[in-house]
Coordinates of C-alpha atoms in Angstrom, one line a residue:
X1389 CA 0.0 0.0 0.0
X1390 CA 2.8 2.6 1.1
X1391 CA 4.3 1.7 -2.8
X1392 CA 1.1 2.5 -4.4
X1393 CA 0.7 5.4 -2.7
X1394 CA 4.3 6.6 -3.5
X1395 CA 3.7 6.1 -7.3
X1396 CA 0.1 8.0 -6.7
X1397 CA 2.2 11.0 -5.6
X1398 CA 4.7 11.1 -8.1
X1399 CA 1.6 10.4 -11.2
X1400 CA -0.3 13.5 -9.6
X1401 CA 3.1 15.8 -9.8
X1402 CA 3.9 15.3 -13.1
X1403 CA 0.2 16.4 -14.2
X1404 CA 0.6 19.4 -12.1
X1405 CA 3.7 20.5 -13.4
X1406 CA 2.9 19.8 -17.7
X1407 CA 3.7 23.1 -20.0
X1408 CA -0.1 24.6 -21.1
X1409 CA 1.3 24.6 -24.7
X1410 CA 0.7 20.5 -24.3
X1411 CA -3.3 21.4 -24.1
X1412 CA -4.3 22.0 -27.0
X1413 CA -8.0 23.7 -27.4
X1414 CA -10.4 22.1 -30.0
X1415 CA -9.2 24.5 -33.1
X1416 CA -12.7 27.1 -33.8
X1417 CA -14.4 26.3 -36.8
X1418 CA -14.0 28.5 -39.6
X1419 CA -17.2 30.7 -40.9
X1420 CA -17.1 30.1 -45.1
X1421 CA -19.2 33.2 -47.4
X1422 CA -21.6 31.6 -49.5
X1423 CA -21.4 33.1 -53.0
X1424 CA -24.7 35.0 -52.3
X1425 CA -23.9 36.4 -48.6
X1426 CA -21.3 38.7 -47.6
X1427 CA -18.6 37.9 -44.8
X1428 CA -19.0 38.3 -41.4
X1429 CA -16.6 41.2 -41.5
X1430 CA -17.9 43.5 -44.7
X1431 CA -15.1 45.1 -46.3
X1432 CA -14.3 48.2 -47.4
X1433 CA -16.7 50.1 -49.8
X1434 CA -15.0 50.4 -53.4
X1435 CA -14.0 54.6 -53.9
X1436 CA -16.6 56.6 -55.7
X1437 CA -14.5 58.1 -59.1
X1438 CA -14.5 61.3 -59.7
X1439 CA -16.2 62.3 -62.6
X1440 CA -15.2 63.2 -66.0
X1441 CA -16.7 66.9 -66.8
X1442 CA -18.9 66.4 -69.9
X1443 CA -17.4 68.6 -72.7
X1444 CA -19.8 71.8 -73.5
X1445 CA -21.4 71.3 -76.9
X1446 CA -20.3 73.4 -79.6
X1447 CA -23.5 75.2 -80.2
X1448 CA -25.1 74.9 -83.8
X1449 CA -25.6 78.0 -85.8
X1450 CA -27.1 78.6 -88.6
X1451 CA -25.2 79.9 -91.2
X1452 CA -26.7 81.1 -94.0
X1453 CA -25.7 85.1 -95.2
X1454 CA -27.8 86.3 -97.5
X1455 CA -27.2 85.8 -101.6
X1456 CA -24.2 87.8 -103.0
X1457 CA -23.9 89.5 -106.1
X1458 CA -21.3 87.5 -108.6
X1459 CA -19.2 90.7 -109.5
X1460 CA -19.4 94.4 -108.8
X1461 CA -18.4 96.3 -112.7
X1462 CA -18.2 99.9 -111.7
X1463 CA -15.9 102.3 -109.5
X1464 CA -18.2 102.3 -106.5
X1465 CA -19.3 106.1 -105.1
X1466 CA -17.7 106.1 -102.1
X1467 CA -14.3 105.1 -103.4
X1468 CA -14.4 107.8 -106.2
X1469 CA -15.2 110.4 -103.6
X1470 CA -13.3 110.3 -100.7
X1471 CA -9.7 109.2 -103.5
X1472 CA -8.0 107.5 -100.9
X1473 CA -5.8 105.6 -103.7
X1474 CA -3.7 108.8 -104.3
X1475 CA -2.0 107.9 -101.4
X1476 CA -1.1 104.8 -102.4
X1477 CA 2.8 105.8 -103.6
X1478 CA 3.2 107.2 -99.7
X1479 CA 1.5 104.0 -97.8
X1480 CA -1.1 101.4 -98.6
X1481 CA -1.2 101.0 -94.9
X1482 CA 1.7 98.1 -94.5
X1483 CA 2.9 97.7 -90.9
X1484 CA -0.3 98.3 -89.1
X1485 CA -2.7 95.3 -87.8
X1486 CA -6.3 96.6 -88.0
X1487 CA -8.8 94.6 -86.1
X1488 CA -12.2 94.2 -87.3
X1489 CA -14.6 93.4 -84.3
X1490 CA -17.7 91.8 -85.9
X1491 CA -19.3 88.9 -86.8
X1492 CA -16.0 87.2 -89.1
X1493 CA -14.6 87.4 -91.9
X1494 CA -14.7 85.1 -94.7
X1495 CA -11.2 84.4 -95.6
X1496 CA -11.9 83.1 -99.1
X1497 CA -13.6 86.0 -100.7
X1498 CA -11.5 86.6 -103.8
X1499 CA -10.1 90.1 -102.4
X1500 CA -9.5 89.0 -98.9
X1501 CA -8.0 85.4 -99.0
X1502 CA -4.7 85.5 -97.7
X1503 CA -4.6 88.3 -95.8
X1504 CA -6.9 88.1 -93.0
X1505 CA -6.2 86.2 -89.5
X1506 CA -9.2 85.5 -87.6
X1507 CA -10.0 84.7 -84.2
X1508 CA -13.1 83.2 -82.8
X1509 CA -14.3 84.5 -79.2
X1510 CA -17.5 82.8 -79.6
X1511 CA -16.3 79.6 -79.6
X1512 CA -18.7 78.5 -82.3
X1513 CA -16.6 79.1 -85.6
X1514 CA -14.5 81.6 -87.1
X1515 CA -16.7 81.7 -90.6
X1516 CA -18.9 84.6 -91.4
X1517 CA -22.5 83.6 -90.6
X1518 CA -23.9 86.5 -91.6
X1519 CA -21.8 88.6 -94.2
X1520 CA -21.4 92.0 -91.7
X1521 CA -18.1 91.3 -90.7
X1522 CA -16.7 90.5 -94.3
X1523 CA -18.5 93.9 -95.8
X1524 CA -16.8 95.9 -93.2
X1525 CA -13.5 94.2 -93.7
X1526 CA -13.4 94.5 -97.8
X1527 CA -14.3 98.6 -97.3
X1528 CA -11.1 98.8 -94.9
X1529 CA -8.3 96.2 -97.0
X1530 CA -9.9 94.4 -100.0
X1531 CA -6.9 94.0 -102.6
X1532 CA -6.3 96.0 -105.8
X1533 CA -7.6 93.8 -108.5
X1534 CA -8.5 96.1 -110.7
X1535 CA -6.1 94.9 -113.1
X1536 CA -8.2 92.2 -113.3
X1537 CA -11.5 93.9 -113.8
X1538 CA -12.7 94.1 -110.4
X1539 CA -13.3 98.2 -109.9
X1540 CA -13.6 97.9 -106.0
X1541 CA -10.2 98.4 -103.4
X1542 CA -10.3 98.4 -99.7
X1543 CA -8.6 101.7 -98.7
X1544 CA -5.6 100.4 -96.6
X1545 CA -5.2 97.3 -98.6
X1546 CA -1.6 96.9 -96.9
X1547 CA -2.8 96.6 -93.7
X1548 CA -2.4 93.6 -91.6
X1549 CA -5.9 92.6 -91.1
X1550 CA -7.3 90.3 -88.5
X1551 CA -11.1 89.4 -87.9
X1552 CA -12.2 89.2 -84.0
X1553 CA -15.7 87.1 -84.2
X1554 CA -17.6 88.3 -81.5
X1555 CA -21.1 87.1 -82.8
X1556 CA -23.5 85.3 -85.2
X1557 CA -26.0 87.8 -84.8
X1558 CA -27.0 90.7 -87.4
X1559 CA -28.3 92.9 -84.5
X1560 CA -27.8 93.8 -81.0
X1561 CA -30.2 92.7 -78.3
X1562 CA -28.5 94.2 -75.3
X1563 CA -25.2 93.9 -73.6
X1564 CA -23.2 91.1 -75.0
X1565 CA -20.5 90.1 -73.0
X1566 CA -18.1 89.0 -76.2
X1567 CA -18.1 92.1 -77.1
X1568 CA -15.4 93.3 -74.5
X1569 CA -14.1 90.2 -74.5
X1570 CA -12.9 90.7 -78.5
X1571 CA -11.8 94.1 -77.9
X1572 CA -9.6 93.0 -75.2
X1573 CA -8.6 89.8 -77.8
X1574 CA -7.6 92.8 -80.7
X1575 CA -5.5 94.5 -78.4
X1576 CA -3.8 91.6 -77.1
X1577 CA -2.9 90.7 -80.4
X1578 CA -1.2 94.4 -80.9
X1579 CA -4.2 96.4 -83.5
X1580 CA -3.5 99.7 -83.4
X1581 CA -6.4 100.5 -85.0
X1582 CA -9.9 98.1 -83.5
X1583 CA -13.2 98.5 -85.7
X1584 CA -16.2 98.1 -83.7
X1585 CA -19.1 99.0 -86.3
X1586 CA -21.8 97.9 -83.6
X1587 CA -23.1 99.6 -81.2
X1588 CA -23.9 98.1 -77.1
X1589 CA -25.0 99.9 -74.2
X1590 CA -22.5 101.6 -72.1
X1591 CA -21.7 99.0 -68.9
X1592 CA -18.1 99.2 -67.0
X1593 CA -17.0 96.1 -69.1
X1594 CA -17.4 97.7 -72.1
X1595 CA -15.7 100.6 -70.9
X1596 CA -13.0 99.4 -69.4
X1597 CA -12.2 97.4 -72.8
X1598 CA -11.9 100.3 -74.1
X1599 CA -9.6 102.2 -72.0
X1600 CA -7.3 99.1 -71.9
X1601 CA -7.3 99.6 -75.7
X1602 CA -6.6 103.2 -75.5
X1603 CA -3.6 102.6 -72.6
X1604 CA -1.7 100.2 -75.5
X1605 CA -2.3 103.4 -78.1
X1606 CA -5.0 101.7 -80.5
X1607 CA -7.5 103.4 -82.1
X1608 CA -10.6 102.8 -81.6
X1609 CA -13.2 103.8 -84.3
X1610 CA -17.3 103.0 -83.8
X1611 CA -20.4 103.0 -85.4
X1612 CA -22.7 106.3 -84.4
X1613 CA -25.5 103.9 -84.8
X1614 CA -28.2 103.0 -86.8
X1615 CA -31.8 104.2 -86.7
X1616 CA -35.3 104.3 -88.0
X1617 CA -38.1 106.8 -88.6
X1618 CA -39.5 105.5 -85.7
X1619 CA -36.9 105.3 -83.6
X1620 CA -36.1 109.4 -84.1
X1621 CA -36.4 110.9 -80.6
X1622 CA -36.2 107.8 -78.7
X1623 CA -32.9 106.8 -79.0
X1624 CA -30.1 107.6 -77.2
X1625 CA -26.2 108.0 -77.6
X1626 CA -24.4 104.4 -78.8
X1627 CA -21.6 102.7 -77.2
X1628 CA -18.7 102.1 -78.0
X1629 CA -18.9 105.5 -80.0
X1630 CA -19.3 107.6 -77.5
X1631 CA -17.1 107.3 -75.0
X1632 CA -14.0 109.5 -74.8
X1633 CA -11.1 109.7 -77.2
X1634 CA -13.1 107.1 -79.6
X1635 CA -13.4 108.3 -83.3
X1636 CA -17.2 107.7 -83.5
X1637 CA -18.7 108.3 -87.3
X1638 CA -21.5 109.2 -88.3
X1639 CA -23.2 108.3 -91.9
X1640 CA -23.6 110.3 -95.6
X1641 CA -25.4 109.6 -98.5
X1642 CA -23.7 110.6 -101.9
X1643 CA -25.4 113.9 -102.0
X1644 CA -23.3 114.8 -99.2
X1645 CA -26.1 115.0 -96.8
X1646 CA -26.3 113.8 -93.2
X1647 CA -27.6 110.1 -94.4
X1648 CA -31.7 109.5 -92.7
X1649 CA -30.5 106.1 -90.8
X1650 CA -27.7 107.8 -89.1
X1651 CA -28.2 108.1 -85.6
X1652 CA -27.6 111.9 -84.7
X1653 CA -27.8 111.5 -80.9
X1654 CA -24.3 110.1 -80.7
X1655 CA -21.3 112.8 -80.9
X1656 CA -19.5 112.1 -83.6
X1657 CA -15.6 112.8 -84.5
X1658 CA -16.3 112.9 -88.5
X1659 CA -18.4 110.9 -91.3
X1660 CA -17.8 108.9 -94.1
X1661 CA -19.9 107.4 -96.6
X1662 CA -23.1 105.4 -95.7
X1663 CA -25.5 105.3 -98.0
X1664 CA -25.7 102.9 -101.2
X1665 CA -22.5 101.6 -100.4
X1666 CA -20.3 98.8 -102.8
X1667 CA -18.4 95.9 -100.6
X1668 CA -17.2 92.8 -100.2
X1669 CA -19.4 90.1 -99.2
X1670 CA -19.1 86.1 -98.4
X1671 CA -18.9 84.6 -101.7
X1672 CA -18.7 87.6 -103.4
X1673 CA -19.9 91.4 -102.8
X1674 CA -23.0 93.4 -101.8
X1675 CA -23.7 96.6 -103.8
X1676 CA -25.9 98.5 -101.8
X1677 CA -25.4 98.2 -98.4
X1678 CA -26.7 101.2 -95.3
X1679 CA -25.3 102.1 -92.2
X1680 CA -22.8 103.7 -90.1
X1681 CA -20.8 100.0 -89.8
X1682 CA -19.5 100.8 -93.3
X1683 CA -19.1 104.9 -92.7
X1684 CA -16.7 103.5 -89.8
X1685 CA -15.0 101.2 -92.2
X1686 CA -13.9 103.9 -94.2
X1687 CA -12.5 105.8 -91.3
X1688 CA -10.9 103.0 -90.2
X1689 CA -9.0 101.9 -93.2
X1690 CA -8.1 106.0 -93.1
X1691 CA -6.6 105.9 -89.9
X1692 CA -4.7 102.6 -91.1
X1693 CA -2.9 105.0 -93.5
X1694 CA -2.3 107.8 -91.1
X1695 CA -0.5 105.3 -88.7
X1696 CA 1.2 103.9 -91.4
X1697 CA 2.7 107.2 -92.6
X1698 CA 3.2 109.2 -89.6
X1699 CA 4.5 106.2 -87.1
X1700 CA 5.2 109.1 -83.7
X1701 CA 1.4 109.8 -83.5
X1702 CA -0.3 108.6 -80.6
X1703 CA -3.9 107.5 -80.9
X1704 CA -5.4 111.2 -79.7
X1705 CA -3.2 112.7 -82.1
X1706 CA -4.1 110.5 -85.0
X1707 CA -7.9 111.5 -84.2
X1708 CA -6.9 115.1 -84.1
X1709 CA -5.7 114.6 -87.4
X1710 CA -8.6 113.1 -88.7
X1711 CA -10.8 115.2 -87.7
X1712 CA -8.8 118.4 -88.7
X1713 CA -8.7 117.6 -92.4
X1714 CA -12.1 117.1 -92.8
X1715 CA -14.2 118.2 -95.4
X1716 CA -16.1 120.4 -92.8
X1717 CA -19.6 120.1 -90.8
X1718 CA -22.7 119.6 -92.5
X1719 CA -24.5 119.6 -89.6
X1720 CA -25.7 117.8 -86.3
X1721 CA -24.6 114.4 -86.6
X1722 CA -21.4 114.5 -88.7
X1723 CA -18.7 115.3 -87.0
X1724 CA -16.2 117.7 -88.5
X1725 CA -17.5 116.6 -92.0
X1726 CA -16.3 114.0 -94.4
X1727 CA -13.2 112.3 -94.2
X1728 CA -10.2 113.2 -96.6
X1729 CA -7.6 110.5 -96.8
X1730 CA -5.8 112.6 -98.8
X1731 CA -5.1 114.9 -96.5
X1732 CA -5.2 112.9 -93.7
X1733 CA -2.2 111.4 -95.0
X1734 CA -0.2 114.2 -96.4
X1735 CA -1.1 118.0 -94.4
X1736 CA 0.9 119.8 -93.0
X1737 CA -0.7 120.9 -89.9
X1738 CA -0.1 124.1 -87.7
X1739 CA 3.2 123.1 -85.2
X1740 CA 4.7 120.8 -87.2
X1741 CA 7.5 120.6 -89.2
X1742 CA 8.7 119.7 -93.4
X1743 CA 10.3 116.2 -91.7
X1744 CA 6.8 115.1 -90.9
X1745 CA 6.2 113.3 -94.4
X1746 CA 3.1 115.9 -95.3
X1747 CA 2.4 116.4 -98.9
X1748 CA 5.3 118.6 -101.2
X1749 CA 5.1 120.4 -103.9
X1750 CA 6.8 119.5 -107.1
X1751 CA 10.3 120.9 -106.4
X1752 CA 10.0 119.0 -102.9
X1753 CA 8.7 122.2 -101.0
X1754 CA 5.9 121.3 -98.6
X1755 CA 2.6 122.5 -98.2
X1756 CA 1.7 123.8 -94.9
X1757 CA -2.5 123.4 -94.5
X1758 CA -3.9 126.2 -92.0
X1759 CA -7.3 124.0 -91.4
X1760 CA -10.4 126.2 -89.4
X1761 CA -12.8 124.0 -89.3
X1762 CA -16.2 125.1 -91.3
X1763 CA -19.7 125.8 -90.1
X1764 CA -20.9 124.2 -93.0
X1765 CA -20.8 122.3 -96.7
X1766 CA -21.1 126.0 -98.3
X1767 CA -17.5 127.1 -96.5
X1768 CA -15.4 124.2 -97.2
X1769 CA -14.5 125.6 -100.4
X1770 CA -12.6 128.0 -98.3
X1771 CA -11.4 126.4 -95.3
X1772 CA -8.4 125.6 -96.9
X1773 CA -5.6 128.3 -96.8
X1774 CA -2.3 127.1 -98.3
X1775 CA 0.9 129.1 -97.9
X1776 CA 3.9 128.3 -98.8
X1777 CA 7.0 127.5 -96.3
X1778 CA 9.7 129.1 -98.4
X1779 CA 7.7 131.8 -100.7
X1780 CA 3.5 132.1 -100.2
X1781 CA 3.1 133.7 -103.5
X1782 CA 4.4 130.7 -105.5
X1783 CA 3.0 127.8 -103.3
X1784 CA -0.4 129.7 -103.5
X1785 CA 0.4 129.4 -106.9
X1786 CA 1.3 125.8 -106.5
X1787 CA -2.0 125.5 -104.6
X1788 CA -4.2 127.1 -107.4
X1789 CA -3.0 124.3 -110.0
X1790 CA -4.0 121.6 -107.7
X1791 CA -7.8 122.6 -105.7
X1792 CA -8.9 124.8 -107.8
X1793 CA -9.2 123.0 -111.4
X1794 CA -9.6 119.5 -109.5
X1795 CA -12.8 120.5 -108.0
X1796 CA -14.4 122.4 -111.3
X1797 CA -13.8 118.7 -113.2
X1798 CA -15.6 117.2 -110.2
X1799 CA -18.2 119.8 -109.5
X1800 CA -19.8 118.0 -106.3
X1801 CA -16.3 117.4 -104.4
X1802 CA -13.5 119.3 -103.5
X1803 CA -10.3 118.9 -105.2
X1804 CA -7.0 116.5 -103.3
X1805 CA -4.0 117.9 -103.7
X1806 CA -2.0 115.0 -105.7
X1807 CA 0.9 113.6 -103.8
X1808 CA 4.7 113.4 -104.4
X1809 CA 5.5 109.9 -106.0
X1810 CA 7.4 107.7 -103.1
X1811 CA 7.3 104.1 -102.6
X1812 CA 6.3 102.9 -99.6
X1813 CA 8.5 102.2 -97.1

C-alpha cells in the first residue's frame, strides 16, 4: 500500500507541473461566405470616381448670309469720292494690324484670301454667318484687282488685317459680353487701330475694354449707330462711340447730306460714306449696303494709312488729325464733315514741321495746310488756306493748279492735292 501510494504522488506531480502549450484547445471552426452572402466582416466600400466633366457642346448656328452678287463692274461712289488711292505711292497702310470686331470674316472672298487672321471668341466658328463682318472688312483692305477687272479696293489694302468674331447675330439685343471680350482679344494681339461698327449699351465692361485699348495706343473707331423713322427721338447715344477719345462716325449719303438712318444722338468725331455703299461680301460682294458699320469702315481703313505714314502719332493725335482735315460740318450728326484720306495722310498741320512726311510740292517744298474748321458744306471751299513755307506767292500758286481746277472737273467734291510719288517704305 505505502508503494502504491508513492507512485500515486509522483503520477499526480507530473500532471501538475505539464507546460499549457501541451493542451491544446479544439481548433474554432471557420465561418465560409456563401457566394450569395457577404462575410462576417464586410469590407471596405469600393471609392466613388470622380467624374469626368462632360465637354460643353459646340453650339449649332445657322449659317446662311444672305445671296451675293457674282461681280461688282463699276468704280463704286464712295471710293471715287473720298480718293483715298492717291496715297497709295506714300502708304497702302503696311505695318499696321487693324482689327475688325464683328461677326468674321470670310477668308476666301477673292479680295481677302490670304490676308486676314481671324479669331473666334464665340467659340462657335471663325466663318462669317452672316456677311457684316466680311463687308466691313473688304471697305477697310480688300486687294487691288483692278487689273483684273474688279473696280472695287479696300482703302488700306496693306494693312495687316485680323477678324475678331464676336457674334453670329445681325443685330444687338442688349449687352453682350463678347463684345469686350474681342476688344480685349484685338489689343492683345497688338491692333492699333480696333473697328467696332456695332453699337452696345454703355456698362463698365465695355468701358473698361476700351480704356485698356486706349492705354496700348489703339484706335478705336465705332459706329454712331443705326436708326429708324420711328426710332427718331427715342434713341439715345451708342456705345462704344461715345465714350471718350473714340473716333465715333456718323453716316452720308452721296449727295453729301447727313444720311436718314444715321443716328444723330451720338457725338461724332467725323463721317464717311453710308448710303448705297459697294463691298465685299461672303462669296462675293454686296452693292448697296446702309449704315454707319460701313461709314466707320472707311475711317478705319483711313486711320490705317495715317498710322502707317506718320508712325510718332499717338492715338489722340491720330484722331486730331482726322478730324482736322475734314471736309467740314454739314451739320448735327457728322462730326467735322467728311473724311479726306488725302489729307489725312499728307497736311501739314499748324506746329509741325517739313520732316513730318506731309504732302510737297513739285520741287520738294511742302505744303503747310492752315485747317479752321467750317460751319458748313457751303465754306469748305474756303477752309483751306495754303501758304507756302519758303515763298507764299508761288505755293499759292502751287495751290491754285492743284484745288482749284480738281474741283471744277468734279463739281460735287473738293479737289485733293495730288501727292509726291514715293514708294512705300
Amino acid at each position: 500500500m505505502g508503494g502504491l501510494a508513492a507512485v500515486g504522488a509522483l503520477v499526480t506531480a507530473a500532471l501538475t507541473c505539464a507546460p499549457a502549450a501541451a493542451v491544446k484547445p479544439s481548433p474554432t471552426p471557420r465561418t465560409t461566405a456563401s457566394p450569395s452572402h457577404p462575410a462576417t466582416k464586410s469590407p471596405s466600400p469600393p471609392s466613388t470616381p470622380t467624374p469626368t466633366p462632360t465637354p460643353t457642346p459646340t453650339p449649332q448656328v445657322q449659317c446662311t448670309p444672305p445671296q451675293p452678287v457674282a461681280a461688282l463692274h463699276t468704280e463704286p461712289w464712295a471710293q471715287q469720292r473720298l480718293d483715298f488711292t492717291q496715297v497709295w505711292n506714300l502708304t497702302r497702310g503696311n505695318g499696321v494690324t487693324v482689327a475688325v470686331v464683328d461677326s468674321g470674316v470670310d477668308v476666301k472672298q477673292v479680295q481677302l484670301a490670304g490676308h486676314v487672321t481671324s479669331v473666334d471668341v464665340t467659340h462657335t466658328m471663325t466663318r462669317d454667318c452672316v456677311g457684316h463682318g466680311t463687308a466691313v472688312a473688304g471697305i477697310i483692305a480688300a486687294q487691288d484687282r483692278r487689273s483684273n477687272d474688279l473696280p472695287f479696293v479696300g482703302v488700306a489694302p496693306g494693312v495687316h488685317l485680323v477678324s475678331v468674331k464676336f457674334t453670329n447675330k445681325d443685330h444687338s439685343d442688349g449687352p453682350d459680353p463678347n463684345l469686350p471680350k474681342a476688344i480685349r482679344a484685338a489689343t492683345a494681339l497688338h491692333a492699333k487701330v480696333i473697328n467696332v461698327s456695332v453699337t452696345a449699351p454703355d456698362t463698365s465692361e465695355l468701358r473698361s475694354a476700351i480704356r485698356n485699348a486706349q492705354a496700348h495706343d489703339a484706335v478705336v473707331v465705332a459706329a454712331a449707330g443705326n436708326v429708324t423713322d420711328q426710332d427718331k427721338g427715342t434713341v439715345g447715344p451708342a456705345y462704344p462711340a461715345a465714350y471718350p477719345d473714340v473716333i465715333g462716325v456718323g453716316s452720308l449719303s452721296p449727295d453729301g447730306t447727313i444720311a436718314d438712318s444715321s443716328n444723330t444722338e451720338t457725338k461724332v468725331s467725323v463721317s464717311a460714306p453710308g448710303k448705297a455703299v459697294a463691298t465685299t461680301w461672303p462669296g462675293g460682294y454686296a452693292p448697296n449696303e446702309e449704315g454707319t458699320s460701313f461709314a466707320a469702315a472707311f475711317v478705319s481703313g483711313t486711320v490705317a494709312l495715317v498710322r502707317a505714314r506718320h508712325p510718332d502719332l499717338d492715338y489722340k493725335q491720330v484722331k486730331s488729325r482726322i478730324e482736322a482735315t475734314a471736309d467740314g460740318s454739314v451739320g448735327v450728326g457728322s462730326g467735322a464733315g467728311m473724311i479726306n484720306p488725302v489729307l489725312a495722310v499728307n497736311a501739314l498741320l499748324p506746329g509741325e514741321d517739313a520732316d513730318s512726311g506731309a504732302t510737297a510740292t513739285g520741287d520738294n517744298r511742302p505744303i503747310r495746310i492752315a485747317y479752321r474748321r467750317p460751319a458748313d458744306r457751303q465754306t469748305r471751299s474756303t477752309a483751306l488756306l495754303v501758304t507756302g513755307i519758303a515763298a507764299g506767292a508761288s505755293a499759292l500758286a502751287v495751290a491754285a493748279g492743284v484745288f482749284i481746277p480738281m474741283g471744277r472737273r468734279r463739281g460735287w467734291r473738293p479737289g485733293r492735292p495730288t501727292p509726291p510719288q514715293e514708294p512705300d517704305a
